[in-house]
Structures are given as structure tokens and as C-alpha cells.
PDB file of C-alpha atoms in Angstrom:
ATOM      1  CA  ASP A   1     -19.946  -8.731  11.024  1.00  0.00           C
ATOM      2  CA  TRP A   2     -18.581 -10.153   7.780  1.00  0.00           C
ATOM      3  CA  LYS A   3     -19.446 -13.790   8.686  1.00  0.00           C
ATOM      4  CA  THR A   4     -16.732 -14.960   6.303  1.00  0.00           C
ATOM      5  CA  GLN A   5     -13.388 -13.628   5.102  1.00  0.00           C
ATOM      6  CA  THR A   6     -14.619 -14.023   1.533  1.00  0.00           C
ATOM      7  CA  SER A   7     -17.388 -11.459   1.971  1.00  0.00           C
ATOM      8  CA  ARG A   8     -14.909  -8.958   3.422  1.00  0.00           C
ATOM      9  CA  ASP A   9     -12.388  -9.604   0.632  1.00  0.00           C
ATOM     10  CA  LEU A  10     -15.130  -9.139  -1.941  1.00  0.00           C
ATOM     11  CA  PHE A  11     -15.945  -5.695  -0.556  1.00  0.00           C
ATOM     12  CA  PHE A  12     -12.303  -4.583  -0.767  1.00  0.00           C
ATOM     13  CA  LEU A  13     -12.111  -5.982  -4.289  1.00  0.00           C
ATOM     14  CA  PHE A  14     -14.962  -3.680  -5.328  1.00  0.00           C
ATOM     15  CA  LEU A  15     -13.273  -0.754  -3.565  1.00  0.00           C
ATOM     16  CA  ALA A  16     -10.104  -1.468  -5.542  1.00  0.00           C
ATOM     17  CA  HIS A  17     -12.009  -1.441  -8.868  1.00  0.00           C
ATOM     18  CA  PRO A  18     -14.138   1.719  -9.026  1.00  0.00           C
ATOM     19  CA  GLU A  19     -14.968   0.961 -12.664  1.00  0.00           C
ATOM     20  CA  GLY A  20     -16.895  -2.086 -11.475  1.00  0.00           C
ATOM     21  CA  LEU A  21     -16.625  -5.841 -12.021  1.00  0.00           C
ATOM     22  CA  ASN A  22     -19.015  -8.421 -13.346  1.00  0.00           C
ATOM     23  CA  LYS A  23     -19.563 -11.805 -11.727  1.00  0.00           C
ATOM     24  CA  GLU A  24     -17.180 -13.624 -14.042  1.00  0.00           C
ATOM     25  CA  GLU A  25     -14.364 -11.130 -13.411  1.00  0.00           C
ATOM     26  CA  VAL A  26     -14.843 -11.484  -9.664  1.00  0.00           C
ATOM     27  CA  GLY A  27     -14.743 -15.244  -9.981  1.00  0.00           C
ATOM     28  CA  GLU A  28     -11.512 -15.171 -11.948  1.00  0.00           C
ATOM     29  CA  LEU A  29      -9.808 -12.818  -9.485  1.00  0.00           C
ATOM     30  CA  MET A  30     -10.969 -14.493  -6.288  1.00  0.00           C
ATOM     31  CA  TRP A  31     -11.541 -18.147  -6.991  1.00  0.00           C
ATOM     32  CA  GLY A  32      -9.899 -19.133 -10.248  1.00  0.00           C
ATOM     33  CA  GLU A  33     -11.650 -21.621 -12.470  1.00  0.00           C
ATOM     34  CA  LEU A  34     -15.107 -22.648 -11.298  1.00  0.00           C
ATOM     35  CA  SER A  35     -17.989 -24.161 -13.164  1.00  0.00           C
ATOM     36  CA  PRO A  36     -20.828 -21.711 -13.901  1.00  0.00           C
ATOM     37  CA  ALA A  37     -22.972 -23.401 -11.262  1.00  0.00           C
ATOM     38  CA  GLU A  38     -20.213 -23.258  -8.621  1.00  0.00           C
ATOM     39  CA  LEU A  39     -19.483 -19.621  -9.411  1.00  0.00           C
ATOM     40  CA  LYS A  40     -23.153 -18.675  -9.223  1.00  0.00           C
ATOM     41  CA  LEU A  41     -23.567 -20.231  -5.781  1.00  0.00           C
ATOM     42  CA  ARG A  42     -20.322 -18.950  -4.299  1.00  0.00           C
ATOM     43  CA  PHE A  43     -20.815 -15.462  -5.672  1.00  0.00           C
ATOM     44  CA  LYS A  44     -24.431 -15.286  -4.500  1.00  0.00           C
ATOM     45  CA  ASN A  45     -23.475 -16.285  -0.954  1.00  0.00           C
ATOM     46  CA  ALA A  46     -20.533 -13.868  -0.818  1.00  0.00           C
ATOM     47  CA  VAL A  47     -22.590 -10.920  -2.089  1.00  0.00           C
ATOM     48  CA  TYR A  48     -25.417 -11.707   0.339  1.00  0.00           C
ATOM     49  CA  ARG A  49     -23.064 -11.800   3.346  1.00  0.00           C
ATOM     50  CA  MET A  50     -21.231  -8.682   2.202  1.00  0.00           C
ATOM     51  CA  ARG A  51     -24.445  -6.690   1.852  1.00  0.00           C
ATOM     52  CA  HIS A  52     -25.696  -8.010   5.176  1.00  0.00           C
ATOM     53  CA  ALA A  53     -22.524  -6.671   6.805  1.00  0.00           C
ATOM     54  CA  ILE A  54     -22.323  -3.226   5.168  1.00  0.00           C
ATOM     55  CA  GLY A  55     -25.802  -2.540   3.801  1.00  0.00           C
ATOM     56  CA  SER A  56     -27.325  -3.129   0.397  1.00  0.00           C
ATOM     57  CA  GLU A  57     -26.700   0.451  -0.781  1.00  0.00           C
ATOM     58  CA  ALA A  58     -22.899   0.234  -0.463  1.00  0.00           C
ATOM     59  CA  VAL A  59     -22.386  -1.869  -3.607  1.00  0.00           C
ATOM     60  CA  LEU A  60     -24.591  -1.223  -6.634  1.00  0.00           C
ATOM     61  CA  PHE A  61     -25.482  -3.555  -9.511  1.00  0.00           C
ATOM     62  CA  ILE A  62     -25.664  -1.592 -12.764  1.00  0.00           C
ATOM     63  CA  ASP A  63     -25.647  -3.081 -16.283  1.00  0.00           C
ATOM     64  CA  ASN A  64     -24.290  -6.426 -15.032  1.00  0.00           C
ATOM     65  CA  TYR A  65     -21.467  -4.722 -13.110  1.00  0.00           C
ATOM     66  CA  TYR A  66     -21.037  -4.471  -9.356  1.00  0.00           C
ATOM     67  CA  GLN A  67     -19.367  -1.333  -8.062  1.00  0.00           C
ATOM     68  CA  PHE A  68     -18.896   0.520  -4.814  1.00  0.00           C
ATOM     69  CA  ASN A  69     -21.404   3.329  -4.390  1.00  0.00           C
ATOM     70  CA  ARG A  70     -19.248   6.450  -4.041  1.00  0.00           C
ATOM     71  CA  SER A  71     -22.270   8.694  -3.570  1.00  0.00           C
ATOM     72  CA  ILE A  72     -22.776   7.493   0.012  1.00  0.00           C
ATOM     73  CA  ASP A  73     -21.090   9.163   2.987  1.00  0.00           C
ATOM     74  CA  TYR A  74     -17.796   7.374   3.500  1.00  0.00           C
ATOM     75  CA  GLU A  75     -14.105   7.880   4.161  1.00  0.00           C
ATOM     76  CA  TYR A  76     -11.413   5.603   2.745  1.00  0.00           C
ATOM     77  CA  ASP A  77      -7.802   5.956   3.863  1.00  0.00           C
ATOM     78  CA  VAL A  78      -6.429   4.605   0.575  1.00  0.00           C
ATOM     79  CA  GLN A  79      -8.336   7.223  -1.399  1.00  0.00           C
ATOM     80  CA  ASN A  80      -7.127   9.948   0.974  1.00  0.00           C
ATOM     81  CA  PHE A  81      -3.535   8.738   0.642  1.00  0.00           C
ATOM     82  CA  LEU A  82      -3.674   8.743  -3.166  1.00  0.00           C
ATOM     83  CA  SER A  83      -5.344  12.143  -3.360  1.00  0.00           C
ATOM     84  CA  ILE A  84      -2.900  13.838  -0.972  1.00  0.00           C
ATOM     85  CA  SER A  85       0.099  12.168  -2.639  1.00  0.00           C
ATOM     86  CA  ASP A  86      -1.052  13.490  -6.020  1.00  0.00           C
ATOM     87  CA  GLN A  87      -1.536  16.979  -4.579  1.00  0.00           C
ATOM     88  CA  ALA A  88       1.954  16.902  -3.051  1.00  0.00           C
ATOM     89  CA  ARG A  89       3.493  15.855  -6.342  1.00  0.00           C
ATOM     90  CA  GLU A  90       1.883  18.814  -8.157  1.00  0.00           C
ATOM     91  CA  GLU A  91       2.428  21.420  -5.426  1.00  0.00           C
ATOM     92  CA  LYS A  92       5.145  23.990  -6.208  1.00  0.00           C
ATOM     93  CA  ASN A  93       5.153  25.783  -2.868  1.00  0.00           C
ATOM     94  CA  ASN A  94       7.599  23.917  -0.612  1.00  0.00           C
ATOM     95  CA  ASP A  95       5.815  24.806   2.629  1.00  0.00           C
ATOM     96  CA  LYS A  96       2.487  23.482   1.330  1.00  0.00           C
ATOM     97  CA  ARG A  97       4.194  20.472  -0.233  1.00  0.00           C
ATOM     98  CA  LEU A  98       5.851  19.671   3.076  1.00  0.00           C
ATOM     99  CA  GLY A  99       2.491  19.690   4.839  1.00  0.00           C
ATOM    100  CA  LEU A 100       0.898  17.436   2.237  1.00  0.00           C
ATOM    101  CA  LEU A 101       3.789  14.966   2.345  1.00  0.00           C
ATOM    102  CA  LYS A 102       3.498  14.781   6.135  1.00  0.00           C
ATOM    103  CA  GLN A 103      -0.211  14.040   5.825  1.00  0.00           C
ATOM    104  CA  ALA A 104       0.404  11.301   3.271  1.00  0.00           C
ATOM    105  CA  ALA A 105       3.207   9.744   5.333  1.00  0.00           C
ATOM    106  CA  ASP A 106       1.036   9.730   8.449  1.00  0.00           C
ATOM    107  CA  ILE A 107      -1.884   8.097   6.645  1.00  0.00           C
ATOM    108  CA  TYR A 108       0.219   5.168   5.430  1.00  0.00           C
ATOM    109  CA  GLN A 109       0.317   2.646   8.274  1.00  0.00           C
ATOM    110  CA  GLY A 110       1.790  -0.349   6.495  1.00  0.00           C
ATOM    111  CA  SER A 111       1.201  -2.875   3.746  1.00  0.00           C
ATOM    112  CA  TYR A 112      -2.110  -2.564   1.874  1.00  0.00           C
ATOM    113  CA  LEU A 113      -4.614  -5.235   2.956  1.00  0.00           C
ATOM    114  CA  PRO A 114      -1.943  -7.427   4.627  1.00  0.00           C
ATOM    115  CA  GLU A 115      -4.538 -10.005   5.677  1.00  0.00           C
ATOM    116  CA  ILE A 116      -5.443 -10.771   2.042  1.00  0.00           C
ATOM    117  CA  GLY A 117      -3.099 -13.134   0.228  1.00  0.00           C
ATOM    118  CA  GLU A 118      -4.786 -13.141  -3.178  1.00  0.00           C
ATOM    119  CA  LEU A 119      -2.801 -12.102  -6.246  1.00  0.00           C
ATOM    120  CA  TRP A 120      -5.193  -9.279  -7.162  1.00  0.00           C
ATOM    121  CA  VAL A 121      -3.971  -7.302  -4.136  1.00  0.00           C
ATOM    122  CA  GLU A 122      -0.260  -7.405  -4.997  1.00  0.00           C
ATOM    123  CA  PRO A 123      -0.033  -4.743  -7.771  1.00  0.00           C
ATOM    124  CA  ASP A 124      -1.766  -2.098  -5.651  1.00  0.00           C
ATOM    125  CA  ARG A 125       0.160  -3.211  -2.559  1.00  0.00           C
ATOM    126  CA  GLN A 126       3.466  -2.627  -4.328  1.00  0.00           C
ATOM    127  CA  ARG A 127       2.290   0.629  -5.904  1.00  0.00           C
ATOM    128  CA  TYR A 128       1.137   2.162  -2.613  1.00  0.00           C
ATOM    129  CA  HIS A 129       4.316   1.037  -0.877  1.00  0.00           C
ATOM    130  CA  GLY A 130       6.429   2.622  -3.603  1.00  0.00           C
ATOM    131  CA  MET A 131       4.435   5.845  -3.372  1.00  0.00           C
ATOM    132  CA  HIS A 132       4.914   5.951   0.394  1.00  0.00           C
ATOM    133  CA  ILE A 133       8.673   5.484   0.156  1.00  0.00           C
ATOM    134  CA  ALA A 134       8.881   8.187  -2.526  1.00  0.00           C
ATOM    135  CA  ASN A 135       6.829  10.512  -0.312  1.00  0.00           C
ATOM    136  CA  VAL A 136       9.099   9.907   2.672  1.00  0.00           C
ATOM    137  CA  ILE A 137      12.238  10.511   0.604  1.00  0.00           C
ATOM    138  CA  ALA A 138      10.836  13.775  -0.782  1.00  0.00           C
ATOM    139  CA  LEU A 139       9.638  14.812   2.683  1.00  0.00           C
ATOM    140  CA  THR A 140      12.996  14.061   4.281  1.00  0.00           C
ATOM    141  CA  ARG A 141      14.889  16.060   1.676  1.00  0.00           C
ATOM    142  CA  LEU A 142      12.661  19.068   2.377  1.00  0.00           C
ATOM    143  CA  LEU A 143      13.197  18.666   6.115  1.00  0.00           C
ATOM    144  CA  ILE A 144      16.978  18.476   5.622  1.00  0.00           C
ATOM    145  CA  GLU A 145      16.849  21.714   3.608  1.00  0.00           C
ATOM    146  CA  ARG A 146      14.987  23.366   6.494  1.00  0.00           C
ATOM    147  CA  GLY A 147      17.428  22.010   9.076  1.00  0.00           C
ATOM    148  CA  ASP A 148      14.772  19.817  10.734  1.00  0.00           C
ATOM    149  CA  LEU A 149      17.154  16.877  10.950  1.00  0.00           C
ATOM    150  CA  ASP A 150      15.618  15.022  13.899  1.00  0.00           C
ATOM    151  CA  GLU A 151      12.188  15.041  12.286  1.00  0.00           C
ATOM    152  CA  GLY A 152      13.637  13.903   8.965  1.00  0.00           C
ATOM    153  CA  LEU A 153      15.509  11.080  10.664  1.00  0.00           C
ATOM    154  CA  SER A 154      12.305   9.983  12.417  1.00  0.00           C
ATOM    155  CA  TYR A 155      10.464   9.598   9.100  1.00  0.00           C
ATOM    156  CA  VAL A 156      13.410   7.720   7.560  1.00  0.00           C
ATOM    157  CA  GLN A 157      13.655   5.315  10.486  1.00  0.00           C
ATOM    158  CA  LYS A 158       9.939   4.553  10.341  1.00  0.00           C
ATOM    159  CA  ALA A 159      10.178   3.925   6.580  1.00  0.00           C
ATOM    160  CA  LEU A 160      13.182   1.623   7.051  1.00  0.00           C
ATOM    161  CA  LYS A 161      11.069  -0.584   9.315  1.00  0.00           C
ATOM    162  CA  LEU A 162       8.807  -1.122   6.304  1.00  0.00           C
ATOM    163  CA  ASP A 163      11.579  -1.350   3.695  1.00  0.00           C
ATOM    164  CA  SER A 164      14.914  -2.252   5.261  1.00  0.00           C
ATOM    165  CA  TYR A 165      16.454  -2.955   1.829  1.00  0.00           C
ATOM    166  CA  ASN A 166      15.916   0.540   0.433  1.00  0.00           C
ATOM    167  CA  GLU A 167      19.347   1.963  -0.293  1.00  0.00           C
ATOM    168  CA  GLU A 168      18.216   5.575  -0.640  1.00  0.00           C
ATOM    169  CA  LEU A 169      16.612   5.541   2.801  1.00  0.00           C
ATOM    170  CA  HIS A 170      19.848   4.252   4.316  1.00  0.00           C
ATOM    171  CA  ARG A 171      21.804   6.967   2.499  1.00  0.00           C
ATOM    172  CA  LEU A 172      19.441   9.663   3.789  1.00  0.00           C
ATOM    173  CA  ALA A 173      19.937   8.409   7.331  1.00  0.00           C
ATOM    174  CA  MET A 174      23.725   8.503   6.863  1.00  0.00           C
ATOM    175  CA  GLU A 175      23.486  12.021   5.431  1.00  0.00           C
ATOM    176  CA  ILE A 176      21.544  13.225   8.466  1.00  0.00           C
ATOM    177  CA  TYR A 177      23.971  11.579  10.891  1.00  0.00           C
ATOM    178  CA  ALA A 178      26.881  13.172   9.010  1.00  0.00           C
ATOM    179  CA  LEU A 179      25.256  16.609   9.206  1.00  0.00           C
ATOM    180  CA  THR A 180      24.921  16.211  12.977  1.00  0.00           C
ATOM    181  CA  GLY A 181      28.531  15.031  13.281  1.00  0.00           C
ATOM    182  CA  ASN A 182      27.546  11.584  14.539  1.00  0.00           C
ATOM    183  CA  LYS A 183      30.272   9.510  12.875  1.00  0.00           C
ATOM    184  CA  PRO A 184      29.570   6.271  14.838  1.00  0.00           C
ATOM    185  CA  ALA A 185      25.930   6.389  13.685  1.00  0.00           C
ATOM    186  CA  VAL A 186      27.065   6.895  10.071  1.00  0.00           C
ATOM    187  CA  ALA A 187      29.296   3.806  10.336  1.00  0.00           C
ATOM    188  CA  LYS A 188      26.512   1.759  11.947  1.00  0.00           C
ATOM    189  CA  GLN A 189      24.019   2.772   9.268  1.00  0.00           C
ATOM    190  CA  TYR A 190      26.541   1.851   6.587  1.00  0.00           C
ATOM    191  CA  GLN A 191      26.904  -1.599   8.159  1.00  0.00           C
ATOM    192  CA  LEU A 192      23.124  -2.009   8.144  1.00  0.00           C
ATOM    193  CA  LEU A 193      23.021  -1.014   4.467  1.00  0.00           C
ATOM    194  CA  SER A 194      25.803  -3.467   3.613  1.00  0.00           C
ATOM    195  CA  LYS A 195      24.010  -6.263   5.453  1.00  0.00           C
ATOM    196  CA  SER A 196      20.707  -5.514   3.707  1.00  0.00           C
ATOM    197  CA  LEU A 197      22.424  -5.633   0.305  1.00  0.00           C
ATOM    198  CA  ARG A 198      24.118  -8.944   1.170  1.00  0.00           C
ATOM    199  CA  ASP A 199      20.793 -10.364   2.336  1.00  0.00           C
ATOM    200  CA  GLN A 200      19.198  -9.331  -0.954  1.00  0.00           C
ATOM    201  CA  ILE A 201      21.958 -10.986  -2.969  1.00  0.00           C
ATOM    202  CA  ASP A 202      21.727 -14.140  -0.857  1.00  0.00           C
ATOM    203  CA  ALA A 203      17.963 -14.307  -1.361  1.00  0.00           C
ATOM    204  CA  VAL A 204      18.297 -13.933  -5.139  1.00  0.00           C
ATOM    205  CA  MET A 205      21.025 -16.585  -5.287  1.00  0.00           C
ATOM    206  CA  GLU A 206      18.903 -18.932  -3.214  1.00  0.00           C
ATOM    207  CA  ASP A 207      15.912 -18.386  -5.491  1.00  0.00           C
ATOM    208  CA  ILE A 208      17.929 -19.397  -8.545  1.00  0.00           C
ATOM    209  CA  GLY A 209      19.550 -22.320  -6.748  1.00  0.00           C
ATOM    210  CA  VAL A 210      23.075 -20.960  -6.456  1.00  0.00           C
ATOM    211  CA  ASP A 211      25.084 -20.948  -3.234  1.00  0.00           C
ATOM    212  CA  ALA A 212      25.729 -17.417  -2.023  1.00  0.00           C
ATOM    213  CA  VAL A 213      29.312 -16.210  -2.028  1.00  0.00           C
ATOM    214  CA  LYS A 214      30.497 -15.377   1.479  1.00  0.00           C
TER     215      LYS A 214
END
């Protein structure tokens, strides 16, 4: 029972910074500019509620830095995803690499901490998303080589739900449809790719205040 969203967000902030953070760094990342007195009160309340929710041993205070206690018994899906992705990238045996890529793809269930809108989340959110897409592309290429086209297409379709603008994913889907002789599906996928590219261009033009060319 986190009591407040702030106490929950604080815990995930410490998880995201294994090197630890001091009070001032936390204040800058979570609340912007506060007076020392305001920061002291807000930080004290957030830490108290966080520790009440997860236990005092989960986050340690050492040399003025707060950090998640990785010596306790825990499992963290982000850490598992990163570890398996790294193993897959280094693995030379294609059968083992395939298995690792499947594990990594199955772990990733969507955007990192989607309920947190703070800026400190965004770099990791984009990095994990990019890693997932790269994993799926590598996995699909291995599946195509093995002739497991339906399974490859399934991973591509799931990834496209998360990143409908990704051109390489669309091209992989078209490649699989072409290999199965499904010409109508190739044409439909091409139309989806064309629409996603137009939507991207329209969004950029809108952002810079220029009417999109139809």
C-alpha cells in the first residue's frame, strides 16, 4: 500500500539508479526547484511512506546516498530483460541465441513505467523500447532462416502494436507474406507502412506549424 503515487515513484527512481541518489538529486528529478525546507519535508514524507509500503531494508542510506538494496531476495523484470538481452547479443550459437531472444521478447510487456509521466523515466523508456524492437527483429530473422514463418510473423505483429511506425518491422512482415505467397497481405502491409510514414510526416509538419501536403 503505497499511500501516495509519489512514494511508489520514488521507489522506482531508486531502482532505476543503482548507483544511488542523494536527497537533492531526488528533489531535482522528481519535484524541480523547491526550497530546502520544502524539499526536506516532501522527501521525508515520501521516504517514510515508501519504506512503510516495502520495508525499511529495501532502500539503504549510505554516505548520504539512498540506493536499492540488491542483497535482498527480489526479482525485477527490467533487470531480467536487460541481462537476457545482453546475453543474446553476445551469444554465437544461433539455437541458444534464439531461445534468449524469445525470453527477452516475452518479458517485455509494453512501455516502461507507463503510469509515470516524469522526465526522468523517458530515457530508459526509449532505450528499453529500442532494445525490444531490436530483439524482435533479430529473433524474426532467425525464425525466417529456420522456416518458422508463422511464429516470426506473430512476433512482428505484436511488436507493430507497440511501434506501428517502424519501417523495418513492416518490411519483415511483407517479407514473410511474400515467402508464403500471400500477395494480398503484402499489398495490405505496404499500405499500412505508407500510411504510417504519411502520419509521421504529418505529425512533424504539424509540430513545426506547416500544413501537411496531401
